[in-house]
Amino acid sequence: QSPPGARCPLAGPRNLTCVSYKHPSVRGRLGDAGGPAAGAVRCPPGQCCVGIWNRSHALVQGCWGGRGDACPSATCAPSPAGHPGSSVLLCLCHGHLCNGNATGTAAATGGLGGPR
């Protein structure tokens, strides 16, 4: 859960909807991430959408309650997570279902939100 006051700016409507998915290879409990079947989840006020995937498929998609400056974009523009050149990509965005489409990656052509 987010600390008080940690809200994404421009988080859009109070009831932002994000794609919700968790790949079977991902272990553990991950907040509002869904199971193997892709779906949608309504996020608490102030949260935005997150998408984490490798270059071929989605790993986790759901709501993100991170730091206030973490979700500046209405669309998913992924960047490497971790060290430069990492095969894990991450996006944070504040548009309805924005974490279902990643712009500018190989993963975008195959779609996100579940196995191919």
mmCIF file of C-alpha atoms in Angstrom:
data_model
loop_
_atom_site.group_PDB
_atom_site.id
_atom_site.type_symbol
_atom_site.label_atom_id
_atom_site.label_comp_id
_atom_site.label_asym_id
_atom_site.label_seq_id
_atom_site.Cartn_x
_atom_site.Cartn_y
_atom_site.Cartn_z
ATOM 1 C CA GLN A 1 0.000 0.000 0.000
ATOM 2 C CA SER A 2 1.173 3.519 -0.789
ATOM 3 C CA PRO A 3 2.279 5.934 1.914
ATOM 4 C CA PRO A 4 -0.168 8.808 2.530
ATOM 5 C CA GLY A 5 0.110 11.495 -0.105
ATOM 6 C CA ALA A 6 1.897 9.301 -2.671
ATOM 7 C CA ARG A 7 -0.335 9.807 -5.674
ATOM 8 C CA CYS A 8 0.336 9.888 -9.380
ATOM 9 C CA PRO A 9 -0.184 13.341 -10.854
ATOM 10 C CA LEU A 10 -2.689 13.515 -13.651
ATOM 11 C CA ALA A 11 -3.928 10.117 -12.526
ATOM 12 C CA GLY A 12 -7.083 10.664 -14.509
ATOM 13 C CA PRO A 13 -10.482 9.626 -13.261
ATOM 14 C CA ARG A 14 -10.977 8.471 -9.711
ATOM 15 C CA ASN A 15 -11.723 4.955 -10.928
ATOM 16 C CA LEU A 16 -8.905 4.297 -13.383
ATOM 17 C CA THR A 17 -9.112 0.852 -14.976
ATOM 18 C CA CYS A 18 -5.915 -1.066 -15.770
ATOM 19 C CA VAL A 19 -5.185 -4.357 -17.498
ATOM 20 C CA SER A 20 -4.627 -7.005 -14.811
ATOM 21 C CA TYR A 21 -2.417 -10.018 -15.503
ATOM 22 C CA LYS A 22 0.299 -12.130 -13.876
ATOM 23 C CA HIS A 23 2.283 -14.606 -15.985
ATOM 24 C CA PRO A 24 2.396 -18.146 -14.512
ATOM 25 C CA SER A 25 6.207 -17.886 -14.176
ATOM 26 C CA VAL A 26 5.853 -14.965 -11.731
ATOM 27 C CA ARG A 27 5.643 -16.205 -8.159
ATOM 28 C CA GLY A 28 4.268 -14.544 -5.068
ATOM 29 C CA ARG A 29 1.457 -12.148 -4.342
ATOM 30 C CA LEU A 30 1.567 -8.932 -6.342
ATOM 31 C CA GLY A 31 -1.192 -6.639 -5.119
ATOM 32 C CA ASP A 32 -3.842 -6.075 -7.776
ATOM 33 C CA ALA A 33 -2.189 -8.179 -10.483
ATOM 34 C CA GLY A 34 -4.545 -10.779 -11.878
ATOM 35 C CA GLY A 35 -4.027 -14.463 -12.578
ATOM 36 C CA PRO A 36 -3.144 -16.276 -15.822
ATOM 37 C CA ALA A 37 -6.257 -14.991 -17.615
ATOM 38 C CA ALA A 38 -5.963 -11.340 -18.564
ATOM 39 C CA GLY A 39 -8.662 -9.056 -17.245
ATOM 40 C CA ALA A 40 -9.127 -5.577 -15.870
ATOM 41 C CA VAL A 41 -9.013 -4.096 -12.402
ATOM 42 C CA ARG A 42 -10.324 -0.810 -11.059
ATOM 43 C CA CYS A 43 -7.570 0.965 -9.127
ATOM 44 C CA PRO A 44 -7.925 2.924 -5.890
ATOM 45 C CA PRO A 45 -7.941 6.739 -6.286
ATOM 46 C CA GLY A 46 -4.502 8.178 -7.022
ATOM 47 C CA GLN A 47 -3.018 4.976 -8.404
ATOM 48 C CA CYS A 48 -1.999 4.455 -12.009
ATOM 49 C CA CYS A 49 -1.265 1.471 -14.256
ATOM 50 C CA VAL A 50 1.934 -0.570 -14.427
ATOM 51 C CA GLY A 51 3.171 -3.014 -17.063
ATOM 52 C CA ILE A 52 6.248 -5.208 -16.653
ATOM 53 C CA TRP A 53 7.294 -7.655 -19.362
ATOM 54 C CA ASN A 54 10.258 -9.184 -21.086
ATOM 55 C CA ARG A 55 10.769 -8.664 -24.783
ATOM 56 C CA SER A 56 8.345 -11.448 -25.749
ATOM 57 C CA HIS A 57 5.463 -11.459 -23.241
ATOM 58 C CA ALA A 58 3.819 -9.694 -20.319
ATOM 59 C CA LEU A 59 5.005 -10.616 -16.840
ATOM 60 C CA VAL A 60 2.792 -8.431 -14.614
ATOM 61 C CA GLN A 61 0.143 -5.799 -15.264
ATOM 62 C CA GLY A 62 -2.046 -4.034 -12.722
ATOM 63 C CA CYS A 63 -2.325 -0.962 -10.482
ATOM 64 C CA TRP A 64 0.637 0.990 -9.129
ATOM 65 C CA GLY A 65 0.553 3.179 -6.069
ATOM 66 C CA GLY A 66 4.134 4.418 -6.320
ATOM 67 C CA ARG A 67 5.695 7.835 -5.904
ATOM 68 C CA GLY A 68 3.865 10.941 -7.072
ATOM 69 C CA ASP A 69 6.077 11.645 -10.100
ATOM 70 C CA ALA A 70 6.126 8.043 -11.345
ATOM 71 C CA CYS A 71 3.185 8.157 -13.790
ATOM 72 C CA PRO A 72 3.511 11.228 -16.010
ATOM 73 C CA SER A 73 2.221 9.720 -19.271
ATOM 74 C CA ALA A 74 -1.272 8.732 -20.428
ATOM 75 C CA THR A 75 0.265 6.011 -22.629
ATOM 76 C CA CYS A 76 2.643 3.140 -21.926
ATOM 77 C CA ALA A 77 6.130 4.133 -23.096
ATOM 78 C CA PRO A 78 8.323 1.364 -21.663
ATOM 79 C CA SER A 79 11.910 1.674 -20.564
ATOM 80 C CA PRO A 80 14.407 -0.924 -19.363
ATOM 81 C CA ALA A 81 13.983 -1.812 -15.699
ATOM 82 C CA GLY A 82 17.256 -2.196 -13.837
ATOM 83 C CA HIS A 83 20.566 -1.927 -15.636
ATOM 84 C CA PRO A 84 20.824 -0.470 -19.177
ATOM 85 C CA GLY A 85 20.130 -3.111 -21.811
ATOM 86 C CA SER A 86 17.977 -5.143 -19.451
ATOM 87 C CA SER A 87 15.460 -7.470 -21.117
ATOM 88 C CA VAL A 88 12.824 -6.476 -18.525
ATOM 89 C CA LEU A 89 10.728 -3.468 -19.577
ATOM 90 C CA LEU A 90 8.548 -1.277 -17.370
ATOM 91 C CA CYS A 91 5.929 1.382 -17.957
ATOM 92 C CA LEU A 92 3.790 3.473 -15.622
ATOM 93 C CA CYS A 93 0.857 5.383 -17.097
ATOM 94 C CA HIS A 94 -2.419 7.070 -16.145
ATOM 95 C CA GLY A 95 -4.793 6.338 -19.055
ATOM 96 C CA HIS A 96 -7.636 3.806 -18.960
ATOM 97 C CA LEU A 97 -6.165 0.366 -19.818
ATOM 98 C CA CYS A 98 -2.944 2.122 -20.894
ATOM 99 C CA ASN A 99 -0.774 -0.746 -19.615
ATOM 100 C CA GLY A 100 -2.302 -3.075 -22.222
ATOM 101 C CA ASN A 101 -0.422 -1.480 -25.131
ATOM 102 C CA ALA A 102 3.281 -0.735 -25.111
ATOM 103 C CA THR A 103 4.438 1.713 -27.758
ATOM 104 C CA GLY A 104 7.811 1.305 -29.421
ATOM 105 C CA THR A 105 8.694 -2.275 -28.395
ATOM 106 C CA ALA A 106 8.661 -5.728 -29.919
ATOM 107 C CA ALA A 107 6.194 -6.693 -27.191
ATOM 108 C CA ALA A 108 3.723 -4.136 -28.576
ATOM 109 C CA THR A 109 3.271 -6.016 -31.821
ATOM 110 C CA GLY A 110 2.332 -9.201 -30.010
ATOM 111 C CA GLY A 111 0.062 -7.461 -27.543
ATOM 112 C CA LEU A 112 0.183 -7.533 -23.793
ATOM 113 C CA GLY A 113 -2.174 -8.920 -21.209
ATOM 114 C CA GLY A 114 -1.572 -12.593 -21.424
ATOM 115 C CA PRO A 115 0.338 -15.338 -23.149
ATOM 116 C CA ARG A 116 0.480 -15.505 -26.926
#
